Structures are given as C-alpha cells and as structure tokens.
Short mmCIF file of C-alpha atoms in Angstrom, two decimals:
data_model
loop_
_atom_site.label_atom_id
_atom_site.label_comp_id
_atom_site.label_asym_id
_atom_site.label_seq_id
_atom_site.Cartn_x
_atom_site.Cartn_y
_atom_site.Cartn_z
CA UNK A 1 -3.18 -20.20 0.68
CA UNK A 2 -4.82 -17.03 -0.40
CA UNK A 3 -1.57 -14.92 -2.01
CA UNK A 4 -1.20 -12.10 -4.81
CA UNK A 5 2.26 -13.53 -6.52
CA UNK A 6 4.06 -11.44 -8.55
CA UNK A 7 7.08 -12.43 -10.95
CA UNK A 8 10.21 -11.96 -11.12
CA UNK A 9 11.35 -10.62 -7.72
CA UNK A 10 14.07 -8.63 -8.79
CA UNK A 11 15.13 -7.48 -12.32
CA UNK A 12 17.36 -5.49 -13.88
CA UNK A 13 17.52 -4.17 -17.55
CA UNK A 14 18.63 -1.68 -19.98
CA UNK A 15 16.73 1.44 -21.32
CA UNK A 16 13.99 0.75 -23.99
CA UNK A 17 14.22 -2.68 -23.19
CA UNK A 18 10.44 -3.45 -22.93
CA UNK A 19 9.22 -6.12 -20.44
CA UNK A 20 6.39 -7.01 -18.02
CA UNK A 21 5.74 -7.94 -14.90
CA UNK A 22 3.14 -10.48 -13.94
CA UNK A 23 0.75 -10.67 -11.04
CA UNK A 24 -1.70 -13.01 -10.10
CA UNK A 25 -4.33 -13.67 -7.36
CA UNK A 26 -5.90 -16.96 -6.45
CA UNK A 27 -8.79 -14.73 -4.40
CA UNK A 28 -11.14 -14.72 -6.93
CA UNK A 29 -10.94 -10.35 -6.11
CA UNK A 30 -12.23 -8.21 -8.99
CA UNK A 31 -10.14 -5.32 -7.47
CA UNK A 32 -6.42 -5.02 -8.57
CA UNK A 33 -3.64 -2.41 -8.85
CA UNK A 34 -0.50 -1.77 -9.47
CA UNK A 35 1.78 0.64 -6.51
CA UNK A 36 5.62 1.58 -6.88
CA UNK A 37 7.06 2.45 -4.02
CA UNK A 38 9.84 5.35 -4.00
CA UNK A 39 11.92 6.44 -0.98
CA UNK A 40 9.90 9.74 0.94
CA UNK A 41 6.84 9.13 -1.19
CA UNK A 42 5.31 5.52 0.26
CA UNK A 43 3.02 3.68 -2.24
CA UNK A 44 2.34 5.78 -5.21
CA UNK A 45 -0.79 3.93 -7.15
CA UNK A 46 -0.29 3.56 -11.35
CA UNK A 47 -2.78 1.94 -12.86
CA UNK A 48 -5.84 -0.21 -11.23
CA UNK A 49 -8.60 -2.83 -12.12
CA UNK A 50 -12.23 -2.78 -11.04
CA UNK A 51 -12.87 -5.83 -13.42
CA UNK A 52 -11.98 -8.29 -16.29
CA UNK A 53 -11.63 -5.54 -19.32
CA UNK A 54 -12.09 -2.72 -16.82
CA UNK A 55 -8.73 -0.57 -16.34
CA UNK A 56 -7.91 3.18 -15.22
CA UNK A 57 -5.05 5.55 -14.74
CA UNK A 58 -3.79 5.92 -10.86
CA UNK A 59 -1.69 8.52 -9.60
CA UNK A 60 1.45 7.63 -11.68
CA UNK A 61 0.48 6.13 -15.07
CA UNK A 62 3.17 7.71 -17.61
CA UNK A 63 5.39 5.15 -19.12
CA UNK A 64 3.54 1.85 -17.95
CA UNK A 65 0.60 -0.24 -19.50
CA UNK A 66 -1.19 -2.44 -17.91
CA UNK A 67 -4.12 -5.59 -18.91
CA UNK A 68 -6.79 -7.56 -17.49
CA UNK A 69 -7.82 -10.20 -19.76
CA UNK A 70 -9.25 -12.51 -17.23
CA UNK A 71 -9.36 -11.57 -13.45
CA UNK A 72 -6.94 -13.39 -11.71
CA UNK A 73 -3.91 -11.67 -13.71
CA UNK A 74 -2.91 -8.29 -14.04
CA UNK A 75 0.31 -7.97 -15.76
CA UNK A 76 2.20 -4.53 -15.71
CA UNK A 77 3.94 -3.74 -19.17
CA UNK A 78 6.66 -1.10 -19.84
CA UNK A 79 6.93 -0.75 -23.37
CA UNK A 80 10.29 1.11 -23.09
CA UNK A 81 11.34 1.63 -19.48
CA UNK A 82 13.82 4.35 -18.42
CA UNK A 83 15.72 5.20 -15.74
CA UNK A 84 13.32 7.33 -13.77
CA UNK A 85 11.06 3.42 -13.39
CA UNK A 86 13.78 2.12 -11.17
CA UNK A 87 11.36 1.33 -8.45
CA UNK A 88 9.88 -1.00 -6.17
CA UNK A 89 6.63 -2.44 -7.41
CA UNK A 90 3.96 -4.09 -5.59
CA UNK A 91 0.81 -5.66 -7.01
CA UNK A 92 -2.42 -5.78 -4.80
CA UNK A 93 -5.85 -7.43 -5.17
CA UNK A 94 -8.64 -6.86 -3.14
CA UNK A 95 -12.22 -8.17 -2.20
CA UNK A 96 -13.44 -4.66 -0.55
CA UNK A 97 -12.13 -4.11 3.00
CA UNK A 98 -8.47 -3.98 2.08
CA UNK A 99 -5.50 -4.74 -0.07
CA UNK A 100 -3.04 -8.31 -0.21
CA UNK A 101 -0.25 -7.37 -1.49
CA UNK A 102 2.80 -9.19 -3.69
CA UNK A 103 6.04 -9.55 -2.13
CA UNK A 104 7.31 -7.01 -4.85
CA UNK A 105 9.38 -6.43 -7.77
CA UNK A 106 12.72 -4.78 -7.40
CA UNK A 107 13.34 -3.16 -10.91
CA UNK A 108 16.68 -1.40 -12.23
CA UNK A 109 16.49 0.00 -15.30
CA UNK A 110 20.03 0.83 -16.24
CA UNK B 1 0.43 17.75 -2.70
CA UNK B 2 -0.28 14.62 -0.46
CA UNK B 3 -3.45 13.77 0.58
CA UNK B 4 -2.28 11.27 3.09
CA UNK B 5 0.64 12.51 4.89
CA UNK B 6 3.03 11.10 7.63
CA UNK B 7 5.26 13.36 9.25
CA UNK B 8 8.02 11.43 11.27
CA UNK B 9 9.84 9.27 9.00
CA UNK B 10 10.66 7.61 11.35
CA UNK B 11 10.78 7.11 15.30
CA UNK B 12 12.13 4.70 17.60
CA UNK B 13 11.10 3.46 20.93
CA UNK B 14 12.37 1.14 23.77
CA UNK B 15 10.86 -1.71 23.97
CA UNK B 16 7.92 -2.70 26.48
CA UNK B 17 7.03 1.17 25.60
CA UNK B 18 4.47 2.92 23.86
CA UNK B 19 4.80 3.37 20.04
CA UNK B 20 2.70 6.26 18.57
CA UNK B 21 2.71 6.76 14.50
CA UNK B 22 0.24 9.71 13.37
CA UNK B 23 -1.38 10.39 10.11
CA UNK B 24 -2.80 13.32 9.34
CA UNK B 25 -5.05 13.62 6.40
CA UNK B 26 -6.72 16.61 3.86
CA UNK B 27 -9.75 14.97 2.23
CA UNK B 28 -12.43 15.44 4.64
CA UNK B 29 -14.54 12.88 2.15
CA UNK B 30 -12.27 10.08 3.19
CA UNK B 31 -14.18 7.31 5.49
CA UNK B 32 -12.11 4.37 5.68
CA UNK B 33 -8.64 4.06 7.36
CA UNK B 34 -6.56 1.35 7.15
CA UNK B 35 -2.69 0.91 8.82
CA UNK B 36 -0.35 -1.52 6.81
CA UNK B 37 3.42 -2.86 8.37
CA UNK B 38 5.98 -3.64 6.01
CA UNK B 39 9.13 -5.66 6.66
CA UNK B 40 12.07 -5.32 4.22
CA UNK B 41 11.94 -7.76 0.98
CA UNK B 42 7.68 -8.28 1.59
CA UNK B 43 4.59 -6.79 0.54
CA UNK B 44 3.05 -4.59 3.20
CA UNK B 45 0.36 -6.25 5.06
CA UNK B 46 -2.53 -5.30 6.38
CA UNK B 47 -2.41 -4.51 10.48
CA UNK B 48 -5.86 -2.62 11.60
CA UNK B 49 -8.56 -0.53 9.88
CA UNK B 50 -11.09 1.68 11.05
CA UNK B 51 -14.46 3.41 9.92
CA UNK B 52 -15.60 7.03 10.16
CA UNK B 53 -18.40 5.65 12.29
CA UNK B 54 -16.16 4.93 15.00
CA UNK B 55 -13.62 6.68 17.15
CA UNK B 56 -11.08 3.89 17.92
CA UNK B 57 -10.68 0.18 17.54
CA UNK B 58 -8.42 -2.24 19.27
CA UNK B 59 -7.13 -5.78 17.74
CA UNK B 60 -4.52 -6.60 20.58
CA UNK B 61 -1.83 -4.56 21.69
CA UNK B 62 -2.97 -2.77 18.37
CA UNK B 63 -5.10 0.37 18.60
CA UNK B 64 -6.32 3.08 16.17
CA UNK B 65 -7.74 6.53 16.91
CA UNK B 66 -9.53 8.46 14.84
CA UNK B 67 -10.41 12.23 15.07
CA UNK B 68 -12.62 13.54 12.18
CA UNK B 69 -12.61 16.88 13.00
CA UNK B 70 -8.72 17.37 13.07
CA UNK B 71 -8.40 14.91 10.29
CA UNK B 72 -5.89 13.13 12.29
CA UNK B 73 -5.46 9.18 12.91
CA UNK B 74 -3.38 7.36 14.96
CA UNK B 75 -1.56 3.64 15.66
CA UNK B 76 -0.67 2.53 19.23
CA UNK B 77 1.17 0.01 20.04
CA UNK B 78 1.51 -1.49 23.49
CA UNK B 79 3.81 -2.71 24.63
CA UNK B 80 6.37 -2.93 21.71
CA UNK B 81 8.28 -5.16 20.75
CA UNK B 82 11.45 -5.95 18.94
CA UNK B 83 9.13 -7.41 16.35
CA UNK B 84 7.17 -4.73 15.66
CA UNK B 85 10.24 -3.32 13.86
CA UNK B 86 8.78 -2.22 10.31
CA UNK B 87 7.69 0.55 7.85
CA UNK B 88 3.98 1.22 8.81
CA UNK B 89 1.98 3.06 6.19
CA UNK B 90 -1.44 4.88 6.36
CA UNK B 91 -3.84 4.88 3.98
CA UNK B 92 -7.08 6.17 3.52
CA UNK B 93 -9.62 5.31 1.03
CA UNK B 94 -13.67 6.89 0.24
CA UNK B 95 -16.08 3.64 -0.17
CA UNK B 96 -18.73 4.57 -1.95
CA UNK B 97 -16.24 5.84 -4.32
CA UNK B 98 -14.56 1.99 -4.64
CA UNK B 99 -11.46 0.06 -3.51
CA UNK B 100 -8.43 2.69 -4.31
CA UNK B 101 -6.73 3.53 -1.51
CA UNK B 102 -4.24 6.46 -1.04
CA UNK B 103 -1.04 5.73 1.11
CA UNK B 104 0.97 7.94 3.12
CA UNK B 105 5.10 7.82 2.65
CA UNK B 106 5.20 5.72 5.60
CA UNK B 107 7.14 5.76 9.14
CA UNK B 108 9.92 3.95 10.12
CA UNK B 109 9.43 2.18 13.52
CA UNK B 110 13.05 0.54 15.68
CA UNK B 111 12.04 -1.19 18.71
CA UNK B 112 15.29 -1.39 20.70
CA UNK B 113 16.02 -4.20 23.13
#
C-alpha cells in the first residue's frame, strides 16, 4: 500500500529537549515536505525536499532542521524545541500532481 | 498576509443539500488547484484538483469551479452527506515553479442528519 508513515503519533516533551520526527514514503516520490498545522492558519509549510541532498526553507523554518540522506526518509529535527512548536505536524511526499500525506504527529512541548 | 485564503471557518448544511466551500486566492501566477478533506486524527487527503486550463471538473457528487479572473475557486458537493463531515482545505500551487503547494486555513464542514 502506497503510504507516507510518520513516527511517533503523538509526543510530548520538555523545553530544549531535542528530538526528531521520522517520515518515510514507500512511493519512490522525490518530492517531500514537512507542514504544521495551527488552529486559524491551515497547513503552514517548514521545510521541503526536491531530492536526495536537496533541501529548502518553507514558510515556517525557525527552530526546525530537517535531512534527506536517501529519498524515501525525511526526518524533521528540533534541536531544542519550545513551547511556541506545540503543533500538529504532517509529512507529505509527492510524485507531481499532489501531496499523500502522514497521519500526523501531535507534539507538546511543555 | 495569506495567499490562499478561506473565509468561513466553517459552515454546516442539512444533509441531501448542497455544500459550497470557497477559496479565494491573490497570486494571479497560481495554475493548479487542488481541494484536500481531513478527518480528525488523519492526514488530509486528497479530494479533486483542477487546472487553469479548465473552468470546472466533476469526480462524482464532487465538483470544482474555477474563475481566473476573480481569483476565486469553489467545492460542491451534492448531495451531502453525513460523511462528508471534515476540514476541507484549498491549496494552490504554480507548476512550472515545482511541487510546493500553499494551503488555505481550511473550512469546517457538519452535515446534519
């Protein structure tokens, strides 16, 4: 089954705690990016992928790092997450007419 | 300020009715529309698209409009149902420019019994 999966689904963690988030697709896409989604202002894009070793800034970058080491993963790092992060994330892969998405990661940064 | 904007956050609608989500957009370079549905705990998935080429496209009780010159799209759904119960969110990408799409904050649709 073609999917984007994303791990973990929910997590919750303390300030300046760094951690990642993983994401893989089994599509064989070159496309991928990284969305949180915020309450009033939909899917807000961070960081995206046009290819393996190819990564730029989205709308939303500050605070989060991202790599894409071979092209089915695309893991999203926060180095030292803060409150203002608490967000839904969604990871997305695409082959050109349109996004998959992940089922999400609820994150709490506390 | 949002390029892709969404002005009812949300609207509800018997169902067997007419549903009717608008999205009004600034870029004029935009050429590729698509409309995503959302249900709560999953990724959005994708619902319809449409090209600047064309005016409208249908995929079931599913139909998108687009006007150019107001910069205005928008989703019909006919009839509703109780299923159809979601977050739907625009977005709008430019192709030659790649695959990044920019979303809209999304409308809240209740189809009531």
């Amino acid at each position: 089954e073609a999917q984007v999966t994303q791990n973990p689904r929910y997590l919750i963690t303390v300030t300046g705690k760094k951690l990642t988030v993983t994401c893989s697709q089994n599509m064989n896409h070159e496309y991928m990016s990284w969305y949180r989604q915020d309450p009033g202002l939909g899917l807000r894009q961070i960081y995206y992928s046009m290819n393996v070793e190819v990564t730029d800034k989205g709308d939303v970058p500050e605070g989060y790092k991202v790599s894409r080491k071979e092209k089915r993963n695309f893991p999203l790092i926060l180095e030292s997450p803060s409150p203002n992060q608490t967000s839904l994330y969604f990871c997305a892969s695409s082959g050109g007419f349109g996004y998959t998405f992940g089922s999400g990661t609820r994150l709490t940064v506390v | 300020d949002q390029q892709v904007k969404q002005n009812s956050p949300s609207l509800s609608v018997q169902e067997g009715r007419i549903s009717i989500l608008n999205c009004d957009y600034t870029n004029s370079m935009f050429d590729y529309f698509l409309w995503y549905k959302k249900y709560p705990a999953e990724g959005p998935t994708f619902l319809i698209s449409i090209s600047s080429i064309k005016d409208k496209n249908e995929d079931g009780r599913f139909t998108v409009f687009l006007n150019k010159s107001a910069k205005h799209l928008s989703l019909h759904i006919v009839p509703s149902q109780p299923g159809d119960s979601a977050v739907y969110f625009c977005a709008a990408s430019v192709q030659n420019y790649g695959q990044n799409f920019v979303f809209g904050p999304g409308t809240r649709l209740s189809v009531l019994p």
